[in-house]
Amino acid sequence: MTDRNETLFNRAKAIIPGGVNSPVRAFGSVGGVPRFIKKAQGAYVWDENGTRYTDYVGSWGPAIVGHAHPEVIEAVREAALGGLSFGAPTEGEIVIAEKIAELVPSVEQLRLVSSGTEATMSAIRLARGFTGRDKIIKFEGCYHGHSDSLLVKAGSGLLTFGNPSSAGVPADFTKHTLVLEYNNTAQLEETFAKIGGEIACVIVEPFAGNMNLVRPSENFVRALRSLTEKHGAVLIYDEVMTGFRVALGGAQSLHGITPDLTTMGKVIGGGMPLAAFGGRKDIMACISPLGGVYQAGTLSGNPVAVAAGLKTLEIIRREGFYENLTARTEQLVKGFQTAAAKAGVAFTADSVGGMFGLYFADHVPQNYADMARSNTDGFKHFFHGMLERGVAFGPSAYEAGFVSAAHTPELIDDTVAAAEAVFAGMAG
Ligand SMILES: *Cc1c(COP(=O)(O)O)cnc(C)c1O
């Protein structure tokens, strides 16, 4: 049988650079042919060969209620019949903004945009406009989208600012971005002691999900809030991944922290292009047309995306939604850990709400350098072994995984059984 995935990949490579519209999709770090997806339903995706996979990517997070949930599809259909885009305000935008603010109380006001990249880029511009300061702090291994000043790797010393991590980004654009180590409270304290008055904002993934899943320590979380507050810097929780994923109130509800600004995306669009940034009213008042910080978007608050988001937010508020999601995710990671231990494979796992991390290491990593020491060949082997058995994970050791409400206990058991076979093969 001809492999349609391979045929399509070759055809795509002729017209789309690398054959994909977002680099990780190309399977570069695991090798092999990316699966071209034809359709998705509930916990499953089907590729162009008609092969079905149990999906733990969930479109990288948005598919929290399961793919193509009938109520979400119906909401989208209804909205689409009324027109796809107006470039004018709509009532739906107010309703979703009110709902988000109700669920995430630190968000007093918010703006809708179309991608997480736009949300973080705008939040940083806003923090700079509000404070009148230029310098920003991010942490190594955290991803906040692909805007220029965030595509940066650490400089050589503590107070040396970052260097571009992508070609095409002028060093001048990253010279105000300081890259620190995740979970290194002492380094954060030292930095604020030296240049705290120059820092516009600190942006952080409150549970990192772009270097696999890495939890912050309690100590680090408290320091982020107290140091930014003390030095008049804006604390931005980038909850594009964690918002409505780890808990109904996001990571901030689990941390008991009130950030100044929050960015969201992924789940709030329910699979459509929708993201948001919001927070303190006095800060949000600095945005155009009220204030001098410019920000705009032709498709911002798109009515069809808002309809998908609203219905998704309605479903996740139903009784027991997060209890079930959390229990299923724990069932998965515990099952994997037991299976790996039985096979004698160095492996551990962790989860928060509906998000999980799998590590081919003897401990749960604490930061990027720690994660980089894990056995990525082990991951590759596991990834392909699972894919052959009809289970799909993100094609990189540096990605978190996602469970949806459509993943039943029986389905998770099947996934664990597949993992047992793969781990057993890895031991030998
Ligand atoms: C996915 C992600 C982004 C970028 O969102 P896009 O919609 O891909 O632009 C930003 N921050 C975090 C934490 C993310 O996980």
Tab-separated table of C-alpha atoms and ligand atoms in Angstrom:
chain	number	residue	atom	x	y	z
A	1	MET	CA	0.000	0.000	0.000
A	2	THR	CA	1.278	3.447	-0.791
A	3	ASP	CA	1.737	5.598	2.267
A	4	ARG	CA	-0.385	8.682	1.685
A	5	ASN	CA	1.391	10.458	4.533
A	6	GLU	CA	4.656	10.093	2.682
A	7	THR	CA	3.157	11.133	-0.665
A	8	LEU	CA	1.611	14.203	0.909
A	9	PHE	CA	4.777	15.067	2.832
A	10	ASN	CA	6.775	15.038	-0.408
A	11	ARG	CA	4.157	17.138	-2.168
A	12	ALA	CA	4.022	19.558	0.765
A	13	LYS	CA	7.802	19.966	0.833
A	14	ALA	CA	7.703	21.269	-2.745
A	15	ILE	CA	5.389	24.150	-1.870
A	16	ILE	CA	5.608	24.694	1.932
A	17	PRO	CA	9.072	25.070	3.536
A	18	GLY	CA	9.834	21.787	5.284
A	19	GLY	CA	6.355	20.636	4.337
A	20	VAL	CA	4.748	22.116	7.443
A	21	ASN	CA	3.280	25.363	8.729
A	22	SER	CA	4.829	25.034	12.211
A	23	PRO	CA	8.259	23.402	12.604
A	24	VAL	CA	7.627	20.696	15.249
A	25	ARG	CA	5.066	19.052	12.954
A	26	ALA	CA	7.860	17.952	10.590
A	27	PHE	CA	8.977	15.140	13.006
A	28	GLY	CA	12.508	16.594	12.788
A	29	SER	CA	13.540	15.533	16.283
A	30	VAL	CA	12.021	12.023	16.218
A	31	GLY	CA	12.571	11.155	12.546
A	32	GLY	CA	10.087	9.457	10.241
A	33	VAL	CA	7.125	10.712	8.290
A	34	PRO	CA	4.635	13.101	9.904
A	35	ARG	CA	1.063	11.873	9.936
A	36	PHE	CA	-1.194	14.040	7.797
A	37	ILE	CA	-4.463	14.219	9.679
A	38	LYS	CA	-7.693	13.747	7.806
A	39	LYS	CA	-10.164	14.018	10.648
A	40	ALA	CA	-10.533	13.910	14.404
A	41	GLN	CA	-13.339	12.885	16.730
A	42	GLY	CA	-13.336	12.674	20.523
A	43	ALA	CA	-10.027	11.193	21.697
A	44	TYR	CA	-8.987	10.021	18.227
A	45	VAL	CA	-7.344	11.371	15.102
A	46	TRP	CA	-7.158	9.565	11.738
A	47	ASP	CA	-4.325	10.000	9.276
A	48	GLU	CA	-4.549	9.986	5.480
A	49	ASN	CA	-4.004	6.203	5.382
A	50	GLY	CA	-7.130	5.819	7.478
A	51	THR	CA	-5.093	4.718	10.531
A	52	ARG	CA	-6.639	5.728	13.840
A	53	TYR	CA	-4.586	7.065	16.756
A	54	THR	CA	-5.505	7.800	20.349
A	55	ASP	CA	-4.425	11.410	20.507
A	56	TYR	CA	-2.468	12.929	23.409
A	57	VAL	CA	-1.567	16.095	21.492
A	58	GLY	CA	-5.066	17.578	21.360
A	59	SER	CA	-3.921	20.230	18.876
A	60	TRP	CA	-1.262	21.117	21.505
A	61	GLY	CA	-3.871	21.741	24.173
A	62	PRO	CA	-7.058	23.272	22.766
A	63	ALA	CA	-8.989	19.985	22.347
A	64	ILE	CA	-9.791	19.689	26.067
A	65	VAL	CA	-13.420	18.611	25.564
A	66	GLY	CA	-12.383	16.152	22.836
A	67	HIS	CA	-12.104	16.750	19.103
A	68	ALA	CA	-15.151	17.927	17.162
A	69	HIS	CA	-17.390	17.997	20.237
A	70	PRO	CA	-20.951	18.087	18.818
A	71	GLU	CA	-21.977	21.099	20.925
A	72	VAL	CA	-18.914	23.097	19.870
A	73	ILE	CA	-19.433	22.195	16.211
A	74	GLU	CA	-23.079	23.272	16.442
A	75	ALA	CA	-22.087	26.626	18.027
A	76	VAL	CA	-19.547	27.205	15.267
A	77	ARG	CA	-22.063	26.301	12.555
A	78	GLU	CA	-24.636	28.676	13.977
A	79	ALA	CA	-22.128	31.525	14.269
A	80	ALA	CA	-20.798	30.943	10.753
A	81	LEU	CA	-24.284	31.189	9.264
A	82	GLY	CA	-24.467	34.720	10.653
A	83	GLY	CA	-21.268	35.855	8.959
A	84	LEU	CA	-17.580	35.029	9.406
A	85	SER	CA	-16.092	38.379	10.359
A	86	PHE	CA	-17.301	41.952	10.707
A	87	GLY	CA	-14.332	44.021	11.885
A	88	ALA	CA	-16.742	45.635	14.333
A	89	PRO	CA	-17.644	44.916	17.951
A	90	THR	CA	-20.066	42.087	18.792
A	91	GLU	CA	-21.964	41.035	21.914
A	92	GLY	CA	-20.224	37.642	21.941
A	93	GLU	CA	-16.896	39.348	22.669
A	94	ILE	CA	-18.344	40.931	25.800
A	95	VAL	CA	-19.852	37.645	26.946
A	96	ILE	CA	-16.600	35.683	26.597
A	97	ALA	CA	-14.607	38.500	28.224
A	98	GLU	CA	-17.022	38.515	31.176
A	99	LYS	CA	-16.823	34.716	31.485
A	100	ILE	CA	-13.006	34.703	31.432
A	101	ALA	CA	-12.862	37.478	34.036
A	102	GLU	CA	-15.300	35.572	36.233
A	103	LEU	CA	-13.163	32.419	36.105
A	104	VAL	CA	-9.810	34.210	36.434
A	105	PRO	CA	-10.347	37.044	38.932
A	106	SER	CA	-6.926	38.685	38.370
A	107	VAL	CA	-8.243	39.584	34.904
A	108	GLU	CA	-10.232	42.796	35.440
A	109	GLN	CA	-10.169	43.705	31.753
A	110	LEU	CA	-8.977	41.897	28.668
A	111	ARG	CA	-8.401	42.133	24.946
A	112	LEU	CA	-9.028	39.321	22.470
A	113	VAL	CA	-6.431	38.502	19.827
A	114	SER	CA	-5.922	35.582	17.419
A	115	SER	CA	-2.818	33.759	18.691
A	116	GLY	CA	-0.774	33.199	21.826
A	117	THR	CA	2.156	34.920	20.131
A	118	GLU	CA	0.078	38.070	19.713
A	119	ALA	CA	-1.133	37.890	23.319
A	120	THR	CA	2.363	37.687	24.857
A	121	MET	CA	3.870	40.224	22.458
A	122	SER	CA	1.076	42.680	23.283
A	123	ALA	CA	1.304	42.044	27.036
A	124	ILE	CA	5.025	42.792	26.986
A	125	ARG	CA	4.554	45.974	24.978
A	126	LEU	CA	1.882	46.980	27.452
A	127	ALA	CA	4.120	46.266	30.452
A	128	ARG	CA	6.845	48.399	28.889
A	129	GLY	CA	4.397	51.207	28.132
A	130	PHE	CA	2.948	51.086	31.638
A	131	THR	CA	6.287	51.087	33.480
A	132	GLY	CA	8.261	53.240	31.028
A	133	ARG	CA	11.038	50.612	31.304
A	134	ASP	CA	12.645	48.506	28.540
A	135	LYS	CA	14.169	45.428	30.161
A	136	ILE	CA	12.279	42.163	30.480
A	137	ILE	CA	13.026	38.825	32.139
A	138	LYS	CA	12.128	35.415	30.725
A	139	PHE	CA	13.271	31.928	31.715
A	140	GLU	CA	15.284	29.442	29.702
A	141	GLY	CA	13.063	26.727	28.217
A	142	CYS	CA	9.855	28.759	28.497
A	143	TYR	CA	8.199	29.519	25.164
A	144	HIS	CA	6.078	32.599	24.715
A	145	GLY	CA	5.478	32.580	20.983
A	146	HIS	CA	7.769	33.736	18.196
A	147	SER	CA	7.905	37.523	18.498
A	148	ASP	CA	11.395	38.975	18.014
A	149	SER	CA	12.315	40.017	21.553
A	150	LEU	CA	11.352	36.554	22.893
A	151	LEU	CA	13.422	34.451	20.487
A	152	VAL	CA	16.415	34.700	22.722
A	153	LYS	CA	18.905	32.478	24.497
A	154	ALA	CA	20.817	33.246	27.657
A	155	GLY	CA	23.887	35.469	27.552
A	156	SER	CA	27.189	34.287	28.984
A	157	GLY	CA	26.975	35.872	32.429
A	158	LEU	CA	24.290	36.709	34.960
A	159	LEU	CA	23.685	40.273	33.855
A	160	THR	CA	24.504	39.863	30.193
A	161	PHE	CA	21.392	40.200	28.135
A	162	GLY	CA	20.298	37.574	25.660
A	163	ASN	CA	21.355	36.712	22.130
A	164	PRO	CA	18.897	35.920	19.352
A	165	SER	CA	18.013	32.216	19.148
A	166	SER	CA	16.723	32.645	15.601
A	167	ALA	CA	18.366	34.011	12.487
A	168	GLY	CA	16.665	37.192	11.346
A	169	VAL	CA	16.348	38.695	14.807
A	170	PRO	CA	18.697	41.670	15.234
A	171	ALA	CA	20.809	41.500	18.410
A	172	ASP	CA	19.460	44.993	19.106
A	173	PHE	CA	15.974	43.488	19.489
A	174	THR	CA	16.989	41.017	22.193
A	175	LYS	CA	19.426	43.174	24.102
A	176	HIS	CA	16.724	44.125	26.593
A	177	THR	CA	15.738	40.509	27.307
A	178	LEU	CA	17.412	38.807	30.249
A	179	VAL	CA	17.167	34.999	30.272
A	180	LEU	CA	17.314	33.380	33.703
A	181	GLU	CA	17.099	29.779	34.886
A	182	TYR	CA	13.659	28.388	35.764
A	183	ASN	CA	13.323	27.552	39.473
A	184	ASN	CA	16.520	29.433	40.364
A	185	THR	CA	15.215	31.766	43.073
A	186	ALA	CA	18.665	32.951	44.150
A	187	GLN	CA	19.489	34.113	40.627
A	188	LEU	CA	16.177	35.953	40.361
A	189	GLU	CA	16.777	37.684	43.707
A	190	GLU	CA	20.289	38.673	42.726
A	191	THR	CA	19.070	40.113	39.425
A	192	PHE	CA	16.362	42.202	41.079
A	193	ALA	CA	18.807	43.385	43.740
A	194	LYS	CA	21.075	44.719	40.987
A	195	ILE	CA	18.725	46.097	38.326
A	196	GLY	CA	15.186	45.719	39.725
A	197	GLY	CA	14.320	49.340	38.949
A	198	GLU	CA	14.972	48.795	35.227
A	199	ILE	CA	12.773	45.714	34.779
A	200	ALA	CA	9.462	46.303	32.970
A	201	CYS	CA	8.179	42.766	33.437
A	202	VAL	CA	8.847	39.148	34.171
A	203	ILE	CA	7.071	36.696	31.872
A	204	VAL	CA	6.791	33.098	33.051
A	205	GLU	CA	5.023	29.860	32.176
A	206	PRO	CA	3.510	29.133	35.592
A	207	PHE	CA	3.874	25.413	34.894
A	208	ALA	CA	6.370	25.195	32.063
A	209	GLY	CA	4.990	23.094	29.207
A	210	ASN	CA	7.393	23.871	26.395
A	211	MET	CA	10.430	22.078	27.848
A	212	ASN	CA	8.254	19.072	28.637
A	213	LEU	CA	6.299	19.694	31.869
A	214	VAL	CA	8.364	21.412	34.580
A	215	ARG	CA	6.794	22.477	37.856
A	216	PRO	CA	7.893	25.634	39.620
A	217	SER	CA	8.889	25.347	43.280
A	218	GLU	CA	6.711	27.101	45.839
A	219	ASN	CA	9.684	29.258	46.712
A	220	PHE	CA	10.209	30.358	43.093
A	221	VAL	CA	6.516	31.200	42.655
A	222	ARG	CA	6.456	33.382	45.820
A	223	ALA	CA	9.687	35.130	44.812
A	224	LEU	CA	8.327	35.967	41.357
A	225	ARG	CA	5.365	37.748	42.921
A	226	SER	CA	7.130	39.484	45.794
A	227	LEU	CA	10.152	40.710	43.800
A	228	THR	CA	8.115	42.129	40.914
A	229	GLU	CA	5.787	43.821	43.376
A	230	LYS	CA	8.637	45.296	45.397
A	231	HIS	CA	10.429	46.669	42.319
A	232	GLY	CA	7.380	47.923	40.412
A	233	ALA	CA	7.744	45.368	37.611
A	234	VAL	CA	4.749	43.731	35.954
A	235	LEU	CA	4.324	39.989	36.553
A	236	ILE	CA	2.956	38.273	33.435
A	237	TYR	CA	1.627	34.737	33.819
A	238	ASP	CA	1.744	33.213	30.358
A	239	GLU	CA	-1.187	30.835	30.705
A	240	VAL	CA	-1.590	30.226	26.967
A	241	MET	CA	-1.043	26.548	27.731
A	242	THR	CA	-2.030	26.247	31.405
A	243	GLY	CA	-5.151	28.450	31.295
A	244	PHE	CA	-8.256	26.235	31.705
A	245	ARG	CA	-5.927	23.244	31.274
A	246	VAL	CA	-4.441	22.662	34.739
A	247	ALA	CA	-7.544	23.947	36.571
A	248	LEU	CA	-10.659	26.027	35.863
A	249	GLY	CA	-8.926	29.117	37.278
A	250	GLY	CA	-5.604	28.360	35.587
A	251	ALA	CA	-2.202	27.909	37.215
A	252	GLN	CA	-2.693	31.095	39.229
A	253	SER	CA	-5.586	29.496	41.108
A	254	LEU	CA	-3.352	26.535	42.052
A	255	HIS	CA	-0.490	28.842	43.067
A	256	GLY	CA	-2.717	31.262	44.971
A	257	ILE	CA	-0.991	34.101	43.095
A	258	THR	CA	-2.530	37.217	41.539
A	259	PRO	CA	-0.394	38.183	38.528
A	260	ASP	CA	-0.635	41.698	37.059
A	261	LEU	CA	-1.254	40.427	33.533
A	262	THR	CA	-2.246	37.030	32.149
A	263	THR	CA	-2.050	35.715	28.604
A	264	MET	CA	-4.337	32.924	27.392
A	265	GLY	CA	-4.917	30.988	24.196
A	266	LYS	CA	-5.254	27.338	23.190
A	267	VAL	CA	-8.257	26.156	25.313
A	268	ILE	CA	-10.117	29.500	25.154
A	269	GLY	CA	-10.569	29.119	21.400
A	270	GLY	CA	-11.684	25.494	21.611
A	271	GLY	CA	-9.664	24.769	18.446
A	272	MET	CA	-10.294	28.071	16.669
A	273	PRO	CA	-7.749	30.950	16.499
A	274	LEU	CA	-8.517	32.887	19.681
A	275	ALA	CA	-6.269	34.195	22.447
A	276	ALA	CA	-6.403	36.972	25.029
A	277	PHE	CA	-4.370	39.113	27.377
A	278	GLY	CA	-5.721	40.898	30.385
A	279	GLY	CA	-5.253	41.855	33.996
A	280	ARG	CA	-5.184	44.962	36.143
A	281	LYS	CA	-7.525	47.680	34.960
A	282	ASP	CA	-4.959	50.452	35.517
A	283	ILE	CA	-2.498	48.628	33.266
A	284	MET	CA	-5.084	47.728	30.611
A	285	ALA	CA	-6.095	51.420	30.482
A	286	CYS	CA	-2.750	52.129	28.794
A	287	ILE	CA	-3.904	50.421	25.574
A	288	SER	CA	-5.105	52.299	22.523
A	289	PRO	CA	-7.679	53.862	22.101
A	290	LEU	CA	-7.595	54.778	25.835
A	291	GLY	CA	-3.826	55.029	26.189
A	292	GLY	CA	-0.670	55.279	24.150
A	293	VAL	CA	0.224	51.578	23.736
A	294	TYR	CA	-0.836	50.519	20.236
A	295	GLN	CA	-2.434	47.120	19.623
A	296	ALA	CA	-4.951	46.005	16.980
A	297	GLY	CA	-6.192	43.084	14.845
A	298	THR	CA	-8.431	42.675	11.787
A	299	LEU	CA	-9.737	39.318	13.016
A	300	SER	CA	-9.496	40.015	16.772
A	301	GLY	CA	-12.602	38.737	18.555
A	302	ASN	CA	-13.662	36.798	15.460
A	303	PRO	CA	-17.315	35.775	15.972
A	304	VAL	CA	-16.859	32.132	14.922
A	305	ALA	CA	-13.790	31.680	17.152
A	306	VAL	CA	-15.631	33.354	20.028
A	307	ALA	CA	-18.574	30.957	19.575
A	308	ALA	CA	-16.234	27.932	19.766
A	309	GLY	CA	-14.524	29.398	22.822
A	310	LEU	CA	-17.747	30.225	24.625
A	311	LYS	CA	-19.165	26.735	24.155
A	312	THR	CA	-15.872	25.176	25.298
A	313	LEU	CA	-15.862	27.359	28.422
A	314	GLU	CA	-19.445	26.279	29.092
A	315	ILE	CA	-18.584	22.574	28.854
A	316	ILE	CA	-15.518	22.759	31.111
A	317	ARG	CA	-17.600	24.402	33.848
A	318	ARG	CA	-19.849	21.385	34.147
A	319	GLU	CA	-19.885	19.377	37.357
A	320	GLY	CA	-16.857	17.142	37.821
A	321	PHE	CA	-15.089	18.160	34.602
A	322	TYR	CA	-11.659	18.868	36.150
A	323	GLU	CA	-11.923	16.082	38.736
A	324	ASN	CA	-12.403	13.589	35.911
A	325	LEU	CA	-9.773	15.132	33.658
A	326	THR	CA	-7.224	15.141	36.485
A	327	ALA	CA	-8.044	11.546	37.474
A	328	ARG	CA	-7.675	10.295	33.880
A	329	THR	CA	-4.350	12.085	33.475
A	330	GLU	CA	-3.073	10.624	36.763
A	331	GLN	CA	-4.259	7.181	35.691
A	332	LEU	CA	-2.167	7.550	32.532
A	333	VAL	CA	1.080	8.722	34.157
A	334	LYS	CA	0.850	6.216	37.024
A	335	GLY	CA	0.194	3.408	34.543
A	336	PHE	CA	3.241	4.439	32.523
A	337	GLN	CA	5.428	4.629	35.626
A	338	THR	CA	4.392	1.159	36.771
A	339	ALA	CA	4.971	-0.271	33.291
A	340	ALA	CA	8.422	1.333	32.989
A	341	ALA	CA	9.449	0.181	36.469
A	342	LYS	CA	8.376	-3.376	35.616
A	343	ALA	CA	10.528	-3.272	32.470
A	344	GLY	CA	13.439	-1.625	34.290
A	345	VAL	CA	13.441	1.468	32.051
A	346	ALA	CA	14.688	4.739	33.607
A	347	PHE	CA	11.516	6.780	33.326
A	348	THR	CA	9.325	9.042	35.393
A	349	ALA	CA	6.250	11.167	34.785
A	350	ASP	CA	4.250	14.024	36.269
A	351	SER	CA	0.905	15.721	35.671
A	352	VAL	CA	-1.106	18.798	36.594
A	353	GLY	CA	-4.812	18.763	35.745
A	354	GLY	CA	-5.106	17.629	32.131
A	355	MET	CA	-1.456	18.176	31.227
A	356	PHE	CA	1.383	15.682	31.663
A	357	GLY	CA	5.136	15.212	31.235
A	358	LEU	CA	6.992	11.992	30.398
A	359	TYR	CA	10.723	11.922	31.195
A	360	PHE	CA	13.292	9.343	30.201
A	361	ALA	CA	15.301	10.194	33.292
A	362	ASP	CA	15.489	9.044	36.915
A	363	HIS	CA	13.909	12.242	38.257
A	364	VAL	CA	11.466	14.972	37.226
A	365	PRO	CA	13.518	17.821	35.675
A	366	GLN	CA	13.640	21.192	37.431
A	367	ASN	CA	14.809	23.395	34.566
A	368	TYR	CA	15.875	23.332	30.922
A	369	ALA	CA	19.465	22.152	31.440
A	370	ASP	CA	18.170	19.345	33.641
A	371	MET	CA	15.610	18.352	30.997
A	372	ALA	CA	18.290	18.462	28.279
A	373	ARG	CA	20.200	15.751	30.160
A	374	SER	CA	17.310	13.292	29.817
A	375	ASN	CA	17.497	10.388	27.371
A	376	THR	CA	15.962	11.803	24.194
A	377	ASP	CA	16.793	8.580	22.297
A	378	GLY	CA	14.617	6.767	24.832
A	379	PHE	CA	11.817	9.160	24.016
A	380	LYS	CA	12.243	8.611	20.267
A	381	HIS	CA	11.997	4.867	20.706
A	382	PHE	CA	8.918	5.218	22.907
A	383	PHE	CA	7.317	7.725	20.539
A	384	HIS	CA	7.606	5.485	17.482
A	385	GLY	CA	6.679	2.345	19.418
A	386	MET	CA	3.483	4.004	20.594
A	387	LEU	CA	2.706	5.461	17.171
A	388	GLU	CA	2.969	1.962	15.655
A	389	ARG	CA	0.475	0.822	18.271
A	390	GLY	CA	-1.954	3.622	17.397
A	391	VAL	CA	-1.121	6.144	20.120
A	392	ALA	CA	0.093	9.658	19.221
A	393	PHE	CA	2.207	11.968	21.368
A	394	GLY	CA	3.814	15.280	20.416
A	395	PRO	CA	6.838	14.519	18.212
A	396	SER	CA	9.469	15.930	20.602
A	397	ALA	CA	10.814	15.081	24.055
A	398	TYR	CA	10.382	18.762	24.937
A	399	GLU	CA	6.609	18.853	24.667
A	400	ALA	CA	3.997	18.277	27.340
A	401	GLY	CA	1.067	15.960	26.592
A	402	PHE	CA	-2.658	16.525	26.945
A	403	VAL	CA	-5.644	14.439	27.967
A	404	SER	CA	-9.217	15.348	27.029
A	405	ALA	CA	-12.621	14.638	28.521
A	406	ALA	CA	-13.120	12.119	25.710
A	407	HIS	CA	-10.316	9.881	27.027
A	408	THR	CA	-12.235	7.231	28.986
A	409	PRO	CA	-10.679	5.087	31.747
A	410	GLU	CA	-10.858	2.094	29.365
A	411	LEU	CA	-9.037	3.983	26.637
A	412	ILE	CA	-6.312	5.052	29.079
A	413	ASP	CA	-5.952	1.382	30.107
A	414	ASP	CA	-5.437	0.478	26.437
A	415	THR	CA	-2.766	3.172	26.135
A	416	VAL	CA	-1.017	1.848	29.249
A	417	ALA	CA	-1.108	-1.684	27.820
A	418	ALA	CA	0.548	-0.394	24.626
A	419	ALA	CA	3.186	1.358	26.744
A	420	GLU	CA	3.886	-1.895	28.632
A	421	ALA	CA	4.757	-3.574	25.344
A	422	VAL	CA	6.934	-0.655	24.225
A	423	PHE	CA	8.791	-0.410	27.554
A	424	ALA	CA	9.349	-4.176	27.560
A	425	GLY	CA	10.963	-3.863	24.121
A	426	MET	CA	13.151	-1.006	25.322
A	427	ALA	CA	14.512	-3.016	28.247
A	428	GLY	CA	15.844	-5.681	25.889
B	1	LIG	C1	1.542	27.861	22.528
B	1	LIG	C2	2.120	28.887	23.415
B	1	LIG	C3	2.317	30.222	22.998
B	1	LIG	C4	2.121	30.649	21.573
B	1	LIG	O1	0.821	30.530	21.154
B	1	LIG	P1	0.508	30.489	19.562
B	1	LIG	O2	-0.978	30.484	19.510
B	1	LIG	O3	1.152	29.243	19.051
B	1	LIG	O4	1.101	31.711	18.974
B	1	LIG	C5	2.724	31.140	23.934
B	1	LIG	N1	2.953	30.793	25.198
B	1	LIG	C6	2.795	29.520	25.644
B	1	LIG	C7	3.045	29.201	27.080
B	1	LIG	C8	2.397	28.529	24.761
B	1	LIG	O5	2.279	27.267	25.190
